[in-house]
Amino acid sequence: MSPDRPARGRLGRESLEAAFTSGRPEGSGPAVSAEHLWRAVRGELPPAELQALLDRMARCPAAAEEWRLARALAAQAEDAAPGVRPEGPSRPRWIARAAALAAVFALAAFGLRLASLPPAPVEAPIYRAQPTADLHALIEESVPLSRDEPVLAWTPSVAGARYQVVLAREDGEVLAELGPTDEPRVRVPAEVLEAIPRGGVLLWRVRAWRPDGAASSSITFRQRVE
Amino acid sequence: VEQEARGPAGGAPAPIEPEELLVRLRAAVARACPHWLASEREDLVQAAAVRVLQQLRADPEREMTATYVWKTATSVVIDEVRRARHGREQALDGNTELSGPTDPRTASPERRLESARLGDALRACVGELEPARRHVVVLHLLGHKPAEIAELLACNAKKVSNLVFRATAALRRCLTARGVTG
């Protein structure tokens, strides 16, 4: 192959673009702030700062991934026409709808059936994707979680898998992320239980990583607390 | 200078509907979501939508311009990606050799390892380029077109095209010398 000729396969542009965000970071240093990335992709950084950031991208695949995300999101701001309405709803109404929808999204994001949601002011589509793994809770949903023995357990994934558990309140606020752990069970910390009123609901969700690096998630389980 | 999104008459900045925010957030994340997060993409969008709406709600006096909404969204999405990356790195015991696609539906372990090795070699080669070529080719590898690169770097598009051509040729020579072949 002539080195100057456009290449296909592993040396083609598509392959190189994909590879640019793969592999080990080298000398990455602290993460670039989202504000800095936002300004960079919008062309608002002074040349010297932009060049320093590009040098960082050249070394760090994670930073390059984040640039791509920031760019895609910034493009939404520039492509605002579809969302611009000359006479939008008044601010209080907008805020009220945002508040209600935030609650709807939070619950939907944690995998609850829409039927179990509180009434929403607008018709809500189904937002939740299907779970990607066969991770099932091993505790009875109908039995309140004991405050004396607050253990959450689930069916193990493959041998050597590691787990992380996200705990959240019913409104979707994340209270804790536990793990990673090799055991398919965790004890709920006391401070998390304190954040749940008696008879309140704890949402929990398991993320599993197999030894080959593949990740999967459970649905979100809903557990009433004593 | 921030370019605020304004209504057709150039009047007050217009708000974005929450439903539209979700749809557009999903589209933007789909376009640029890291491969290793592919199986959790929808969860990322959901979590980001919740947090964006919470942040917007927490500042009711702020004008809801497109710039503000999407700047907030950028911050939240990047934060969520970092959170997922941190969890994954901890779970893999710092084995960053496998950085890159981990969605079992999109890549085998062999392909992931191959892509990671190609990435390492590519970055080493990019690092050997002289600065002007390096900056241009980084933007090229991030998916920017010559006109966009020219705008970001404040130079002309013709010069950018030349630099991209020469830089990519140099990269391929470097990769070939390192044993990476097409």
XYZ file of C-alpha atoms in Angstrom:
408
model
C 0.000 0.000 0.000
C 1.283 3.457 -0.795
C 1.526 5.362 2.482
C -0.015 8.459 0.929
C -3.007 6.708 -0.569
C -6.284 6.816 1.369
C -6.540 3.481 3.131
C -9.360 1.154 4.028
C -9.482 -1.548 6.677
C -7.483 -0.965 9.842
C -5.790 2.110 8.406
C -9.003 3.628 7.030
C -10.520 6.741 8.576
C -13.405 4.916 10.242
C -11.107 2.412 11.889
C -8.687 5.104 13.034
C -11.493 7.265 14.425
C -12.767 4.297 16.442
C -9.276 3.408 17.647
C -8.622 6.990 18.718
C -10.886 6.519 21.750
C -9.598 3.018 22.578
C -6.598 1.900 24.576
C -4.676 3.120 27.590
C -4.526 6.767 28.623
C -1.011 8.128 29.012
C -0.233 10.955 31.398
C -3.839 12.043 31.437
C -3.761 14.292 34.494
C -6.927 15.708 36.039
C -10.127 15.600 34.030
C -10.930 18.505 31.729
C -13.857 20.508 33.059
C -17.123 20.264 31.169
C -17.143 24.067 30.961
C -13.769 24.003 29.240
C -14.927 21.340 26.781
C -18.113 23.258 26.079
C -16.180 26.411 25.246
C -13.657 24.483 23.174
C -16.157 22.754 20.893
C -17.940 26.073 20.382
C -14.728 27.779 19.319
C -14.650 30.025 22.382
C -11.220 29.067 23.742
C -8.105 31.149 23.082
C -5.787 29.369 20.583
C -3.169 28.399 23.171
C -5.789 26.773 25.431
C -7.381 24.952 22.515
C -4.025 23.622 21.376
C -3.232 22.413 24.877
C -6.583 20.648 24.968
C -5.959 19.025 21.582
C -2.620 17.767 22.852
C -4.507 16.274 25.758
C -6.928 14.563 23.329
C -3.928 13.152 21.514
C -2.853 11.360 24.697
C -6.094 10.473 26.418
C -8.879 8.376 24.863
C -11.320 9.321 27.622
C -10.845 13.028 26.937
C -11.411 12.363 23.233
C -14.652 10.531 24.044
C -15.809 13.512 26.075
C -14.972 15.937 23.281
C -17.236 13.961 20.947
C -20.074 14.057 23.468
C -19.642 17.767 24.136
C -19.630 18.433 20.418
C -22.835 16.455 19.832
C -24.579 18.242 22.696
C -23.332 21.698 21.719
C -24.702 21.092 18.233
C -28.141 20.848 19.827
C -27.830 24.423 21.081
C -26.890 25.675 17.642
C -29.659 23.654 16.061
C -32.251 25.219 18.338
C -34.801 26.085 15.688
C -37.103 23.067 16.246
C -37.305 23.867 19.952
C -37.804 27.588 19.609
C -41.353 28.774 19.953
C -42.238 32.432 19.620
C -44.840 32.172 22.366
C -43.841 29.458 24.743
C -45.629 28.626 27.976
C -45.084 31.000 30.854
C -42.161 30.258 33.140
C -44.207 28.971 36.099
C -46.028 26.516 33.874
C -42.793 25.400 32.267
C -41.127 24.933 35.617
C -44.109 23.012 36.928
C -44.070 20.699 33.937
C -40.321 20.236 34.231
C -40.683 19.367 37.885
C -43.416 16.853 37.191
C -41.560 15.345 34.283
C -38.336 15.159 36.256
C -40.176 12.984 38.741
C -41.640 10.885 35.940
C -38.239 10.452 34.295
C -36.651 9.582 37.606
C -39.124 6.843 38.299
C -39.147 5.582 34.742
C -35.379 5.621 34.687
C -35.392 3.333 37.653
C -37.428 0.781 35.817
C -40.827 1.079 37.402
C -43.981 0.262 35.530
C -45.782 3.374 34.393
C -48.908 1.985 35.970
C -47.332 2.404 39.366
C -46.390 6.025 38.792
C -48.228 8.945 40.337
C -50.480 10.745 37.877
C -48.462 12.839 35.446
C -49.711 16.107 33.970
C -48.845 14.995 30.474
C -49.006 11.691 28.694
C -45.654 10.065 29.335
C -44.089 7.700 26.829
C -42.211 4.636 28.018
C -38.674 5.823 28.608
C -37.016 2.753 30.023
C -34.966 0.404 27.858
C -35.089 -3.308 28.517
C -32.608 -4.586 31.082
C -29.538 -6.128 29.560
C -28.879 -8.943 31.977
C -30.516 -11.744 33.801
C -29.836 -10.360 37.262
C -32.757 -11.043 39.572
C -33.400 -9.932 43.123
C -33.191 -12.706 45.698
C -35.239 -10.885 48.265
C -38.992 -10.722 48.333
C -40.351 -7.416 47.134
C -43.431 -7.939 49.263
C -41.396 -8.267 52.465
C -40.140 -4.925 53.821
C -36.398 -4.652 54.157
C -35.340 -5.067 57.744
C -33.506 -2.117 59.253
C -31.593 -4.553 61.473
C -30.468 -6.808 58.643
C -30.641 -4.641 55.511
C -29.084 -6.993 52.970
C -29.837 -6.884 49.271
C -29.003 -10.007 47.260
C -29.289 -11.033 43.647
C -28.605 -13.942 41.336
C -24.900 -14.092 40.504
C -23.619 -13.478 37.004
C -20.740 -15.530 35.594
C -17.801 -16.647 37.754
C -15.412 -13.806 38.442
C -18.024 -11.097 37.859
C -17.925 -7.946 39.967
C -20.891 -5.871 40.975
C -21.818 -2.314 41.750
C -25.137 -1.383 43.337
C -26.862 1.968 42.994
C -29.295 2.932 45.740
C -31.827 5.683 45.235
C -34.833 7.281 46.807
C -38.204 6.959 45.139
C -37.836 10.403 43.565
C -34.732 9.159 41.766
C -32.112 10.850 43.907
C -29.087 8.609 44.145
C -28.177 7.944 47.780
C -25.160 5.705 47.363
C -23.166 3.596 44.961
C -21.777 0.477 46.604
C -18.967 -1.716 45.360
C -17.431 -2.980 43.305
C -17.755 -6.251 45.128
C -17.261 -9.902 44.193
C -20.232 -10.970 46.276
C -23.773 -10.945 44.867
C -25.065 -9.148 47.946
C -24.519 -5.882 49.786
C -25.477 -4.436 53.126
C -27.341 -1.142 52.880
C -25.414 1.517 54.839
C -27.116 3.055 57.862
C -26.992 6.561 56.363
C -28.967 5.346 53.356
C -31.617 3.787 55.565
C -31.832 7.033 57.515
C -32.709 8.823 54.285
C -35.697 6.531 53.755
C -38.702 7.150 56.010
C -40.410 4.216 57.729
C -42.474 2.416 55.120
C -40.692 4.345 52.361
C -39.285 2.846 49.186
C -35.674 2.146 48.330
C -34.832 1.730 44.651
C -31.827 -0.445 43.906
C -30.134 -1.585 40.829
C -27.185 -3.876 40.093
C -24.541 -3.383 37.455
C -22.305 -6.369 36.695
C -18.960 -6.541 34.950
C -17.793 -9.871 33.618
C -14.089 -10.750 33.598
C -13.964 -10.045 29.844
C -15.040 -6.447 30.516
C -18.631 -6.762 29.294
C -21.132 -4.858 31.422
C -24.788 -5.500 32.092
C -27.487 -4.077 34.335
C -30.497 -5.373 36.187
C -33.871 -3.726 36.150
C -34.388 -1.435 39.105
C -35.872 -3.196 42.087
C -38.271 -1.512 44.426
C -38.012 -2.417 48.081
C -40.145 -1.065 50.865
C -38.176 -0.414 54.049
C -39.459 -1.228 57.517
C -19.765 35.595 23.281
C -22.641 33.275 23.891
C -25.037 32.938 21.003
C -28.368 32.610 22.696
C -31.172 30.867 20.855
C -33.897 33.329 20.141
C -37.346 33.223 18.668
C -37.973 33.939 14.996
C -38.489 37.621 15.667
C -35.216 37.855 17.596
C -37.153 38.399 20.796
C -36.785 36.781 24.183
C -34.966 33.465 24.416
C -37.374 30.568 24.107
C -37.572 27.651 26.531
C -37.257 24.034 25.525
C -39.982 21.574 26.387
C -38.856 18.760 28.701
C -40.154 16.148 26.266
C -38.108 17.708 23.516
C -35.081 17.848 25.784
C -35.294 14.089 26.261
C -35.686 13.377 22.557
C -32.793 15.601 21.589
C -30.618 14.401 24.441
C -31.196 10.847 23.279
C -30.266 11.764 19.704
C -27.100 13.605 20.712
C -25.924 10.853 23.044
C -26.675 8.204 20.415
C -24.402 10.068 18.036
C -21.423 10.212 20.365
C -21.888 7.621 23.129
C -18.688 5.669 23.824
C -18.912 2.083 22.573
C -18.246 0.657 26.018
C -21.381 2.410 27.272
C -23.621 1.258 24.433
C -25.615 -1.213 26.497
C -26.315 1.470 29.106
C -26.966 4.352 26.755
C -30.640 4.712 27.513
C -29.934 4.687 31.229
C -27.376 7.429 30.706
C -29.929 9.528 28.818
C -32.545 8.994 31.512
C -30.204 9.885 34.339
C -28.962 12.946 32.485
C -32.509 14.117 31.705
C -33.456 13.854 35.352
C -30.437 15.834 36.481
C -30.774 18.490 33.785
C -34.389 19.090 34.727
C -33.506 19.166 38.413
C -30.777 21.730 37.776
C -32.997 23.888 35.595
C -35.746 23.706 38.178
C -33.310 24.737 40.914
C -32.628 28.028 39.144
C -36.094 29.291 38.193
C -34.973 32.864 37.667
C -32.476 31.882 34.987
C -33.463 32.492 31.375
C -33.973 29.088 29.752
C -31.946 29.714 26.630
C -30.824 26.915 24.361
C -27.235 27.672 25.302
C -27.946 27.344 28.998
C -29.967 24.150 28.603
C -27.383 22.384 26.471
C -24.434 23.624 28.456
C -26.099 22.128 31.520
C -26.795 18.940 29.586
C -23.158 18.703 28.500
C -21.960 19.030 32.059
C -24.423 16.427 33.311
C -23.777 13.886 30.545
C -20.010 14.113 30.916
C -20.382 13.724 34.647
C -22.544 10.627 34.148
C -20.046 9.139 31.692
C -17.216 9.728 34.152
C -19.230 8.084 36.885
C -19.827 5.019 34.699
C -16.192 4.938 33.612
C -15.006 5.130 37.198
C -17.277 2.258 38.201
C -16.116 0.189 35.296
C -12.438 0.839 35.957
C -12.872 -0.125 39.579
C -14.698 -3.272 38.587
C -11.957 -4.195 36.141
C -9.306 -3.614 38.785
C -7.678 -0.880 36.753
C -7.193 -3.120 33.747
C -7.314 -0.299 31.220
C -5.872 -2.569 28.564
C -9.464 -3.311 27.673
C -10.528 0.307 27.266
C -12.704 0.532 24.227
C -15.871 -1.268 23.169
C -17.263 -3.646 25.758
C -20.759 -4.097 24.473
C -20.900 -7.845 23.789
C -23.240 -7.151 20.892
C -20.729 -4.991 19.094
C -17.313 -6.474 19.661
C -15.548 -9.654 20.684
C -12.780 -9.525 23.308
C -10.240 -10.058 20.516
C -11.589 -7.104 18.564
C -11.598 -4.926 21.640
C -8.017 -5.809 22.409
C -7.020 -5.214 18.803
C -8.763 -1.830 18.790
C -7.070 -0.887 22.076
C -3.660 -1.787 20.673
C -4.356 0.155 17.500
C -5.430 3.085 19.676
C -2.175 2.970 21.641
C -0.102 2.837 18.453
C -2.178 5.603 16.871
C -1.710 7.938 19.825
C 2.023 7.255 19.859
C 2.165 8.188 16.164
C 0.012 11.290 16.642
C 2.366 12.349 19.418
C 5.293 12.254 16.979
C 3.699 14.738 14.579
C 4.759 18.361 14.606
C 2.201 20.554 16.449
C 0.307 22.071 13.496
C -0.281 18.634 11.940
C -1.025 17.094 15.309
C -3.738 19.597 16.186
C -5.398 19.261 12.810
C -5.287 15.482 12.747
C -6.681 15.205 16.275
C -9.743 17.158 15.171
C -9.896 15.040 12.009
C -9.869 11.852 14.110
C -12.588 13.335 16.313
C -14.768 13.546 13.221
C -14.490 17.208 12.250
C -14.605 18.293 8.617
C -11.868 20.576 7.220
C -14.152 23.636 7.280
C -14.956 23.034 10.962
C -11.291 22.530 11.795
C -10.435 25.731 9.984
C -13.023 27.633 11.982
C -11.843 26.208 15.322
C -8.180 26.856 14.593
C -8.808 30.178 12.844
C -7.004 29.275 9.648
C -8.114 28.624 6.093
C -9.736 25.394 4.952
C -7.266 24.805 2.128
C -4.375 24.812 4.555
C -6.299 22.457 6.826
C -6.945 20.026 3.976
C -3.233 19.976 3.136
C -2.277 19.421 6.757
C -4.823 16.634 7.145
C -3.566 14.907 4.006
C 0.053 15.072 5.062
C -0.663 14.170 8.677
C -2.772 11.121 7.824
C -0.133 9.941 5.358
C 2.498 10.314 8.068
C 0.291 8.459 10.523
C -0.159 5.530 8.161
C 3.567 5.340 7.557
C 4.192 5.414 11.295
C 1.557 2.740 11.974
C 2.914 0.523 9.214
C 6.394 0.888 10.685
C 4.949 -0.234 14.019
C 3.551 -3.352 12.413
C -0.022 -2.177 11.943
C -1.169 -3.066 8.474
C -4.459 -2.650 6.659
